[in-house]
Amino acid sequence: SLLIALLIAATSFGQDEKAKKILDDISLKTKAYKTMIFEFTVIIAAPDEEPITQSGKVYVKDEKYFLSLTEQEIYCDGTTITTFLKEDNECYTRAVADVEEGEIVSPTQLLTVWEDGYKYKYIQETTYADRPAHEIHLYPKDPSKSKFHTIILKIDVERNEVVFFMVKGKDGTNTKYKISKFEKMKSYRI
């Protein structure tokens, strides 16, 4: 039984090292893109409620971005975040510095969320949208400060890009991001 325990520990360590290598490569690739655009669908499924689905498109340049969703638009100039609610015809602004700990400030954080405050584990090679994909799970290092318990990532093996991102909330709410298009742009004015 000692041999089995050692084999399990060695396998777990290897999986974490594999996850680290994959995630580090994605971080380097993503940070090299100063300007990018990606399209996605977000599905929010809360217990006892109908799922909410929205499509979005994001234009990113350095720390600035413009995010267009079905029901809202969000613009960030690097210092302030301005949100326009289409149905209410209302707009509100807040400082990036006022964002709560653990809250996603920039859409690019979805593509590199693991860099700070997470443990990670390589789960398996699987498929996503009929393409080979790595599945990696992230866990908050300090679960008491987090509103979720797990983030599931699926990474396209050939393109080395995040294509699926699911946040599993402690309250039973699951938020899925399906990235349908991702491209580096030579330049873009936001």
CSV table of C-alpha atoms in Angstrom, one decimal:
chain,number,residue,atom,x,y,z
A,1,SER,CA,0.0,0.0,0.0
A,2,LEU,CA,3.0,2.3,0.5
A,3,LEU,CA,4.0,1.7,-3.1
A,4,ILE,CA,0.5,2.6,-4.3
A,5,ALA,CA,0.4,5.8,-2.2
A,6,LEU,CA,3.8,6.8,-3.7
A,7,LEU,CA,2.6,6.1,-7.2
A,8,ILE,CA,-0.5,8.2,-6.6
A,9,ALA,CA,1.5,11.1,-5.2
A,10,ALA,CA,3.9,10.9,-8.1
A,11,THR,CA,1.1,10.9,-10.6
A,12,SER,CA,-0.6,13.9,-8.9
A,13,PHE,CA,2.7,15.8,-8.9
A,14,GLY,CA,3.2,15.1,-12.6
A,15,GLN,CA,-0.3,16.3,-13.4
A,16,ASP,CA,0.3,19.5,-11.6
A,17,GLU,CA,3.6,20.1,-13.4
A,18,LYS,CA,1.8,19.3,-16.7
A,19,ALA,CA,-0.9,21.9,-15.8
A,20,LYS,CA,1.7,24.5,-14.8
A,21,LYS,CA,3.6,24.1,-18.1
A,22,ILE,CA,0.4,24.4,-20.2
A,23,LEU,CA,-0.9,27.4,-18.2
A,24,ASP,CA,2.5,29.2,-18.2
A,25,ASP,CA,2.7,28.8,-22.0
A,26,ILE,CA,-0.8,30.3,-22.4
A,27,SER,CA,0.1,33.2,-20.1
A,28,LEU,CA,3.2,34.0,-22.2
A,29,LYS,CA,1.3,33.8,-25.4
A,30,THR,CA,-1.6,35.9,-24.1
A,31,LYS,CA,0.6,38.6,-22.6
A,32,ALA,CA,2.5,38.9,-25.9
A,33,TYR,CA,-0.8,40.0,-27.6
A,34,LYS,CA,-1.1,43.7,-27.0
A,35,THR,CA,-4.2,43.9,-29.1
A,36,MET,CA,-6.8,41.1,-29.5
A,37,ILE,CA,-10.4,40.4,-30.2
A,38,PHE,CA,-12.4,37.4,-29.0
A,39,GLU,CA,-16.1,36.3,-29.3
A,40,PHE,CA,-17.8,34.2,-26.7
A,41,THR,CA,-21.1,33.0,-25.3
A,42,VAL,CA,-21.7,33.1,-21.5
A,43,ILE,CA,-24.3,30.9,-19.9
A,44,ILE,CA,-25.3,31.6,-16.3
A,45,ALA,CA,-27.2,28.7,-14.6
A,46,ALA,CA,-28.5,29.3,-11.1
A,47,PRO,CA,-30.4,26.8,-9.0
A,48,ASP,CA,-34.2,26.9,-9.7
A,49,GLU,CA,-33.9,29.5,-12.4
A,50,GLU,CA,-33.9,29.4,-16.2
A,51,PRO,CA,-30.3,29.8,-17.6
A,52,ILE,CA,-29.3,33.2,-19.0
A,53,THR,CA,-27.4,33.1,-22.2
A,54,GLN,CA,-25.6,36.1,-23.8
A,55,SER,CA,-23.2,36.5,-26.7
A,56,GLY,CA,-20.3,38.9,-26.5
A,57,LYS,CA,-17.4,40.3,-28.4
A,58,VAL,CA,-14.3,41.9,-26.8
A,59,TYR,CA,-11.7,44.3,-28.2
A,60,VAL,CA,-8.6,44.5,-26.0
A,61,LYS,CA,-5.6,46.8,-26.3
A,62,ASP,CA,-3.2,46.7,-23.4
A,63,GLU,CA,-5.2,47.6,-20.2
A,64,LYS,CA,-8.1,49.0,-22.2
A,65,TYR,CA,-11.1,47.1,-23.5
A,66,PHE,CA,-14.6,47.4,-25.0
A,67,LEU,CA,-17.0,44.5,-24.2
A,68,SER,CA,-20.3,44.3,-26.1
A,69,LEU,CA,-22.9,41.9,-24.7
A,70,THR,CA,-26.5,41.3,-25.6
A,71,GLU,CA,-27.8,43.4,-22.7
A,72,GLN,CA,-24.9,45.7,-21.9
A,73,GLU,CA,-21.7,47.3,-23.1
A,74,ILE,CA,-18.6,47.8,-20.9
A,75,TYR,CA,-15.7,50.1,-21.6
A,76,CYS,CA,-12.5,50.3,-19.6
A,77,ASP,CA,-9.9,53.0,-20.2
A,78,GLY,CA,-7.5,51.3,-17.8
A,79,THR,CA,-8.5,53.6,-14.9
A,80,THR,CA,-12.3,53.5,-14.9
A,81,ILE,CA,-14.9,50.9,-15.9
A,82,THR,CA,-18.1,52.3,-17.5
A,83,THR,CA,-21.1,50.0,-17.9
A,84,PHE,CA,-24.1,50.9,-20.2
A,85,LEU,CA,-27.3,48.9,-19.6
A,86,LYS,CA,-29.1,48.9,-22.9
A,87,GLU,CA,-32.6,48.1,-21.7
A,88,ASP,CA,-32.6,50.7,-18.9
A,89,ASN,CA,-30.6,53.2,-21.0
A,90,GLU,CA,-28.5,53.8,-17.9
A,91,CYS,CA,-24.7,54.2,-17.5
A,92,TYR,CA,-22.6,53.9,-14.4
A,93,THR,CA,-18.8,54.2,-13.8
A,94,ARG,CA,-16.5,52.9,-11.1
A,95,ALA,CA,-12.7,53.0,-10.6
A,96,VAL,CA,-10.7,49.9,-11.5
A,97,ALA,CA,-9.1,50.3,-8.1
A,98,ASP,CA,-12.5,49.8,-6.4
A,99,VAL,CA,-13.0,46.4,-7.8
A,100,GLU,CA,-13.4,43.7,-5.1
A,101,GLU,CA,-10.8,41.1,-4.5
A,102,GLY,CA,-11.4,38.0,-6.7
A,103,GLU,CA,-13.6,40.0,-9.2
A,104,ILE,CA,-12.7,39.9,-12.8
A,105,VAL,CA,-11.6,43.3,-14.0
A,106,SER,CA,-10.6,42.6,-17.5
A,107,PRO,CA,-11.8,40.0,-20.1
A,108,THR,CA,-8.2,39.0,-20.5
A,109,GLN,CA,-8.2,37.8,-16.9
A,110,LEU,CA,-10.4,35.0,-18.1
A,111,LEU,CA,-7.5,33.9,-20.2
A,112,THR,CA,-4.9,34.1,-17.4
A,113,VAL,CA,-7.0,33.8,-14.2
A,114,TRP,CA,-4.7,31.1,-12.8
A,115,GLU,CA,-1.7,33.4,-12.3
A,116,ASP,CA,-2.6,34.6,-8.9
A,117,GLY,CA,-4.3,32.8,-6.0
A,118,TYR,CA,-5.1,29.4,-7.5
A,119,LYS,CA,-4.0,25.9,-7.3
A,120,TYR,CA,-4.3,23.8,-10.4
A,121,LYS,CA,-4.6,20.2,-11.4
A,122,TYR,CA,-4.4,18.5,-14.8
A,123,ILE,CA,-7.4,16.3,-15.2
A,124,GLN,CA,-7.3,14.7,-18.6
A,125,GLU,CA,-7.0,15.2,-22.3
A,126,THR,CA,-10.5,15.3,-23.8
A,127,THR,CA,-12.3,16.9,-26.7
A,128,TYR,CA,-14.1,20.2,-27.0
A,129,ALA,CA,-15.9,21.2,-30.2
A,130,ASP,CA,-14.6,18.1,-31.9
A,131,ARG,CA,-10.9,19.1,-31.2
A,132,PRO,CA,-8.4,17.7,-28.7
A,133,ALA,CA,-8.4,19.7,-25.5
A,134,HIS,CA,-6.6,19.7,-22.1
A,135,GLU,CA,-8.9,19.9,-19.0
A,136,ILE,CA,-7.4,21.6,-16.0
A,137,HIS,CA,-9.2,22.5,-12.8
A,138,LEU,CA,-8.4,25.5,-10.7
A,139,TYR,CA,-9.1,25.9,-7.0
A,140,PRO,CA,-8.8,29.0,-4.9
A,141,LYS,CA,-5.9,28.9,-2.5
A,142,ASP,CA,-8.0,30.6,0.1
A,143,PRO,CA,-11.5,29.2,-0.4
A,144,SER,CA,-13.0,31.3,2.5
A,145,LYS,CA,-12.4,34.4,0.4
A,146,SER,CA,-13.9,33.0,-2.7
A,147,LYS,CA,-17.5,32.8,-4.0
A,148,PHE,CA,-16.7,29.7,-6.0
A,149,HIS,CA,-15.0,26.4,-5.4
A,150,THR,CA,-13.7,25.3,-8.8
A,151,ILE,CA,-12.9,26.7,-12.2
A,152,ILE,CA,-12.8,24.2,-15.1
A,153,LEU,CA,-10.7,25.1,-18.1
A,154,LYS,CA,-10.6,23.5,-21.5
A,155,ILE,CA,-7.6,24.4,-23.6
A,156,ASP,CA,-7.3,23.7,-27.3
A,157,VAL,CA,-4.2,21.4,-27.7
A,158,GLU,CA,-3.1,22.6,-31.1
A,159,ARG,CA,-3.8,26.4,-30.7
A,160,ASN,CA,-2.8,26.4,-27.0
A,161,GLU,CA,-5.7,28.7,-26.2
A,162,VAL,CA,-8.5,28.7,-23.6
A,163,VAL,CA,-11.7,27.7,-25.4
A,164,PHE,CA,-14.0,26.9,-22.4
A,165,PHE,CA,-14.1,28.3,-18.9
A,166,MET,CA,-16.6,27.3,-16.2
A,167,VAL,CA,-16.9,28.8,-12.7
A,168,LYS,CA,-18.7,26.6,-10.2
A,169,GLY,CA,-20.1,28.8,-7.5
A,170,LYS,CA,-20.6,27.8,-3.9
A,171,ASP,CA,-24.2,28.8,-4.1
A,172,GLY,CA,-24.8,26.3,-7.0
A,173,THR,CA,-24.6,28.9,-9.7
A,174,ASN,CA,-22.4,27.8,-12.7
A,175,THR,CA,-21.1,30.3,-15.2
A,176,LYS,CA,-19.8,28.9,-18.5
A,177,TYR,CA,-17.8,30.9,-21.1
A,178,LYS,CA,-17.5,29.4,-24.5
A,179,ILE,CA,-14.9,31.2,-26.6
A,180,SER,CA,-15.7,30.8,-30.3
A,181,LYS,CA,-13.2,33.1,-31.8
A,182,PHE,CA,-9.8,34.4,-30.7
A,183,GLU,CA,-7.4,36.4,-32.7
A,184,LYS,CA,-4.4,38.6,-32.3
A,185,MET,CA,-4.8,42.0,-34.0
A,186,LYS,CA,-1.9,44.1,-35.3
A,187,SER,CA,-3.5,47.2,-34.1
A,188,TYR,CA,-6.9,48.4,-32.9
A,189,ARG,CA,-8.0,51.7,-31.5
A,190,ILE,CA,-10.3,51.6,-28.5
